[in-house]
């Protein structure tokens, strides 16, 4: 009798332990499910934010946000957004998105420049520097633009690459003056050489009686 009771007690203990183990598994499973739900909800929030910036086509507001992210103050005017960097004004055209155009523009006093040499320098910079274009503007070529044109429809990409765009524009600006000065110096040297040759030819002429 005692042996039977002991066996029953052991079986009961085993069932209790199995029940507790299964209950623990259920609790753990419940905890894991709750954790997964929480993570999914958080991921949903992150993805929603990402869609706000990445999923939508790039627009004026997101361009201005990217400019602010990089530490500049944007000002919208008609189809343009302007901002300054170290005193220089940059403009972004917004009417052709997702074609993204960013530039620096200056007025030209044509009396101060050799326009033919300036055209040559502008073409050379445009050929040398990837993405950069230097263009003489206006019907009378009374302006000059340093610009980049690209396909840009992603906020994250723009905020990460905006300063690189500015660096390319700044490089093209500096390179233009280097090339222009080189061309001007070469022209001066050729002029002096031609004048010297002309003088030598004049001095070598003989008077025939």
Short mmCIF file of C-alpha atoms in Angstrom, two decimals:
data_model
loop_
_atom_site.label_atom_id
_atom_site.label_comp_id
_atom_site.label_asym_id
_atom_site.label_seq_id
_atom_site.Cartn_x
_atom_site.Cartn_y
_atom_site.Cartn_z
CA UNK A 1 0.00 0.00 0.00
CA UNK A 2 2.79 2.35 1.00
CA UNK A 3 4.64 1.52 -2.20
CA UNK A 4 1.55 2.29 -4.30
CA UNK A 5 1.08 5.58 -2.51
CA UNK A 6 4.72 6.45 -3.12
CA UNK A 7 4.44 5.71 -6.84
CA UNK A 8 1.29 7.83 -7.10
CA UNK A 9 3.06 10.66 -5.25
CA UNK A 10 6.03 10.48 -7.60
CA UNK A 11 3.77 10.49 -10.65
CA UNK A 12 1.91 13.49 -9.22
CA UNK A 13 5.16 15.36 -8.62
CA UNK A 14 6.29 14.60 -12.18
CA UNK A 15 2.99 15.95 -13.57
CA UNK A 16 3.30 19.06 -11.41
CA UNK A 17 6.86 19.64 -12.64
CA UNK A 18 5.81 19.11 -16.26
CA UNK A 19 2.91 21.52 -15.79
CA UNK A 20 5.20 24.15 -14.25
CA UNK A 21 7.68 23.72 -17.10
CA UNK A 22 4.97 24.06 -19.75
CA UNK A 23 3.57 27.08 -17.92
CA UNK A 24 7.04 28.63 -17.87
CA UNK A 25 7.33 27.99 -21.60
CA UNK A 26 4.00 29.70 -22.16
CA UNK A 27 5.10 32.68 -20.10
CA UNK A 28 8.37 32.89 -22.00
CA UNK A 29 6.51 32.59 -25.28
CA UNK A 30 4.12 35.31 -24.19
CA UNK A 31 7.07 37.54 -23.24
CA UNK A 32 8.77 36.87 -26.59
CA UNK A 33 5.55 37.67 -28.44
CA UNK A 34 5.13 40.91 -26.55
CA UNK A 35 8.74 41.80 -27.29
CA UNK A 36 8.28 41.05 -30.98
CA UNK A 37 5.14 43.17 -31.07
CA UNK A 38 6.98 46.03 -29.37
CA UNK A 39 9.91 45.77 -31.78
CA UNK A 40 7.55 45.63 -34.73
CA UNK A 41 5.75 48.73 -33.49
CA UNK A 42 9.04 50.58 -33.07
CA UNK A 43 10.17 49.45 -36.51
CA UNK A 44 6.88 50.71 -37.88
CA UNK A 45 7.55 54.13 -36.40
CA UNK A 46 11.08 54.18 -37.84
CA UNK A 47 9.87 52.99 -41.22
CA UNK A 48 7.13 55.60 -41.22
CA UNK A 49 9.72 58.30 -40.52
CA UNK A 50 11.95 56.86 -43.21
CA UNK A 51 9.07 56.91 -45.67
CA UNK A 52 8.44 60.55 -44.82
CA UNK A 53 11.98 61.37 -45.91
CA UNK A 54 12.86 58.62 -48.34
CA UNK A 55 9.62 57.26 -49.78
CA UNK A 56 8.26 60.56 -51.01
CA UNK A 57 9.71 62.41 -53.94
CA UNK A 58 12.11 65.15 -52.90
CA UNK A 59 10.28 68.47 -52.52
CA UNK A 60 10.96 72.02 -51.41
CA UNK A 61 10.40 71.29 -47.71
CA UNK A 62 12.76 68.31 -47.66
CA UNK A 63 15.43 70.26 -49.56
CA UNK A 64 15.21 73.02 -46.95
CA UNK A 65 15.42 70.40 -44.20
CA UNK A 66 18.58 68.95 -45.79
CA UNK A 67 20.08 72.46 -45.96
CA UNK A 68 19.29 73.07 -42.28
CA UNK A 69 20.75 69.65 -41.37
CA UNK A 70 24.09 70.80 -42.83
CA UNK A 71 24.08 74.00 -40.76
CA UNK A 72 22.83 76.55 -43.30
CA UNK A 73 19.75 78.79 -43.32
CA UNK A 74 17.51 78.32 -46.37
CA UNK A 75 15.28 81.02 -47.86
CA UNK A 76 12.62 80.12 -50.42
CA UNK A 77 11.85 82.53 -53.24
CA UNK A 78 9.59 81.54 -56.15
CA UNK A 79 11.15 78.43 -57.70
CA UNK A 80 14.44 78.86 -55.85
CA UNK A 81 15.92 78.10 -52.47
CA UNK A 82 18.90 80.26 -51.47
CA UNK A 83 21.40 79.88 -48.65
CA UNK A 84 24.81 81.28 -47.77
CA UNK A 85 28.09 79.57 -46.95
CA UNK A 86 30.90 81.79 -45.73
CA UNK A 87 29.36 84.79 -47.46
CA UNK A 88 28.78 83.09 -50.82
CA UNK A 89 25.20 82.58 -52.01
CA UNK A 90 24.10 79.24 -53.44
CA UNK A 91 20.81 78.63 -55.21
CA UNK A 92 18.81 75.46 -55.81
CA UNK A 93 16.21 75.29 -58.59
CA UNK A 94 13.05 73.54 -57.36
CA UNK A 95 10.76 73.62 -60.41
CA UNK A 96 12.44 70.75 -62.27
CA UNK A 97 12.62 68.10 -59.53
CA UNK A 98 13.77 65.34 -59.51
CA UNK A 99 16.28 67.10 -61.76
CA UNK A 100 18.36 68.83 -59.09
CA UNK A 101 20.27 71.99 -60.03
CA UNK A 102 22.51 73.79 -57.53
CA UNK A 103 24.71 76.77 -58.42
CA UNK A 104 26.67 79.91 -57.59
CA UNK A 105 26.04 82.82 -59.95
CA UNK A 106 27.87 86.11 -60.47
CA UNK A 107 27.41 89.16 -62.65
CA UNK A 108 30.27 89.93 -65.04
CA UNK A 109 31.78 93.27 -65.94
CA UNK A 110 32.90 92.36 -69.45
CA UNK A 111 35.35 95.27 -69.52
CA UNK A 112 37.44 93.53 -66.88
CA UNK A 113 37.72 90.23 -68.74
CA UNK A 114 39.08 88.85 -71.95
CA UNK A 115 35.84 87.11 -72.88
CA UNK A 116 37.42 84.69 -75.35
CA UNK A 117 39.88 83.48 -72.72
CA UNK A 118 37.06 83.27 -70.16
CA UNK A 119 35.03 81.06 -72.52
CA UNK A 120 38.05 78.80 -73.01
CA UNK A 121 38.60 78.57 -69.25
CA UNK A 122 34.92 77.78 -68.63
CA UNK A 123 34.96 74.95 -71.20
CA UNK A 124 38.15 73.52 -69.75
CA UNK A 125 36.81 73.48 -66.19
CA UNK A 126 33.61 71.79 -67.39
CA UNK A 127 35.72 69.11 -69.07
CA UNK A 128 38.11 68.62 -66.15
CA UNK A 129 35.80 68.46 -63.13
CA UNK A 130 33.19 65.70 -63.00
CA UNK A 131 29.61 67.00 -62.68
CA UNK A 132 30.66 70.67 -62.67
CA UNK A 133 29.56 73.04 -65.40
CA UNK A 134 30.74 76.63 -65.82
CA UNK A 135 28.39 78.60 -68.06
CA UNK A 136 28.36 82.16 -69.33
CA UNK A 137 24.78 83.37 -68.92
CA UNK A 138 22.55 86.00 -70.43
CA UNK A 139 22.20 87.08 -74.04
CA UNK A 140 25.15 89.41 -73.61
CA UNK A 141 27.16 86.92 -71.50
CA UNK A 142 27.03 89.33 -68.60
CA UNK A 143 26.89 86.59 -65.97
CA UNK A 144 28.66 83.37 -65.06
CA UNK A 145 27.26 80.30 -63.32
CA UNK A 146 29.06 77.46 -61.53
CA UNK A 147 26.58 74.62 -61.29
CA UNK A 148 25.85 70.94 -60.83
CA UNK A 149 22.89 69.14 -62.39
CA UNK A 150 21.97 65.69 -61.11
CA UNK A 151 19.01 63.37 -60.52
CA UNK A 152 18.10 63.73 -56.84
CA UNK A 153 14.91 62.31 -55.33
CA UNK A 154 16.04 61.12 -51.89
CA UNK A 155 16.25 63.22 -48.73
CA UNK A 156 18.86 61.05 -47.02
CA UNK A 157 21.14 61.13 -50.06
CA UNK A 158 20.83 64.89 -50.43
CA UNK A 159 21.56 65.67 -46.77
CA UNK A 160 24.65 63.43 -46.90
CA UNK A 161 25.95 64.77 -50.22
CA UNK A 162 24.99 68.46 -50.09
CA UNK A 163 28.40 69.57 -48.80
CA UNK A 164 30.12 67.49 -51.48
CA UNK A 165 28.07 69.30 -54.11
CA UNK A 166 29.19 72.61 -52.61
CA UNK A 167 32.83 71.48 -52.62
CA UNK A 168 32.64 70.61 -56.33
CA UNK A 169 31.17 74.03 -57.10
CA UNK A 170 33.86 75.76 -55.02
CA UNK A 171 36.55 73.74 -56.78
CA UNK A 172 35.23 74.74 -60.20
CA UNK A 173 35.17 78.40 -59.10
CA UNK A 174 38.82 78.32 -57.99
CA UNK A 175 39.92 76.31 -61.01
CA UNK A 176 38.35 78.79 -63.45
CA UNK A 177 40.56 81.62 -62.24
CA UNK A 178 43.67 79.42 -62.29
CA UNK A 179 43.04 78.44 -65.90
CA UNK A 180 42.07 81.96 -66.95
CA UNK A 181 45.31 83.37 -65.47
CA UNK A 182 47.33 80.65 -67.19
CA UNK A 183 45.76 81.47 -70.54
CA UNK A 184 46.25 85.18 -70.00
CA UNK A 185 49.93 84.69 -69.14
CA UNK A 186 50.47 82.53 -72.21
CA UNK A 187 48.83 85.15 -74.39
CA UNK A 188 51.05 87.88 -72.90
CA UNK A 189 54.14 85.76 -73.49
CA UNK A 190 53.12 85.10 -77.10
CA UNK A 191 52.47 88.80 -77.64
CA UNK A 192 55.91 89.70 -76.29
CA UNK A 193 57.52 86.98 -78.41
CA UNK A 194 55.73 88.16 -81.55
CA UNK A 195 56.71 91.75 -80.83
CA UNK A 196 60.35 90.67 -80.40
CA UNK A 197 60.31 88.74 -83.66
CA UNK A 198 58.76 91.73 -85.42
CA UNK A 199 61.51 94.00 -84.11
CA UNK A 200 64.20 91.54 -85.22
CA UNK A 201 62.71 91.33 -88.69
CA UNK A 202 62.53 95.12 -88.96
CA UNK A 203 66.15 95.49 -87.82
CA UNK A 204 67.35 92.92 -90.34
CA UNK A 205 65.89 94.72 -93.34
CA UNK A 206 68.44 96.13 -95.71
CA UNK A 207 68.20 99.31 -97.69
CA UNK A 208 68.78 98.67 -101.35
CA UNK A 209 70.12 101.61 -103.30
#
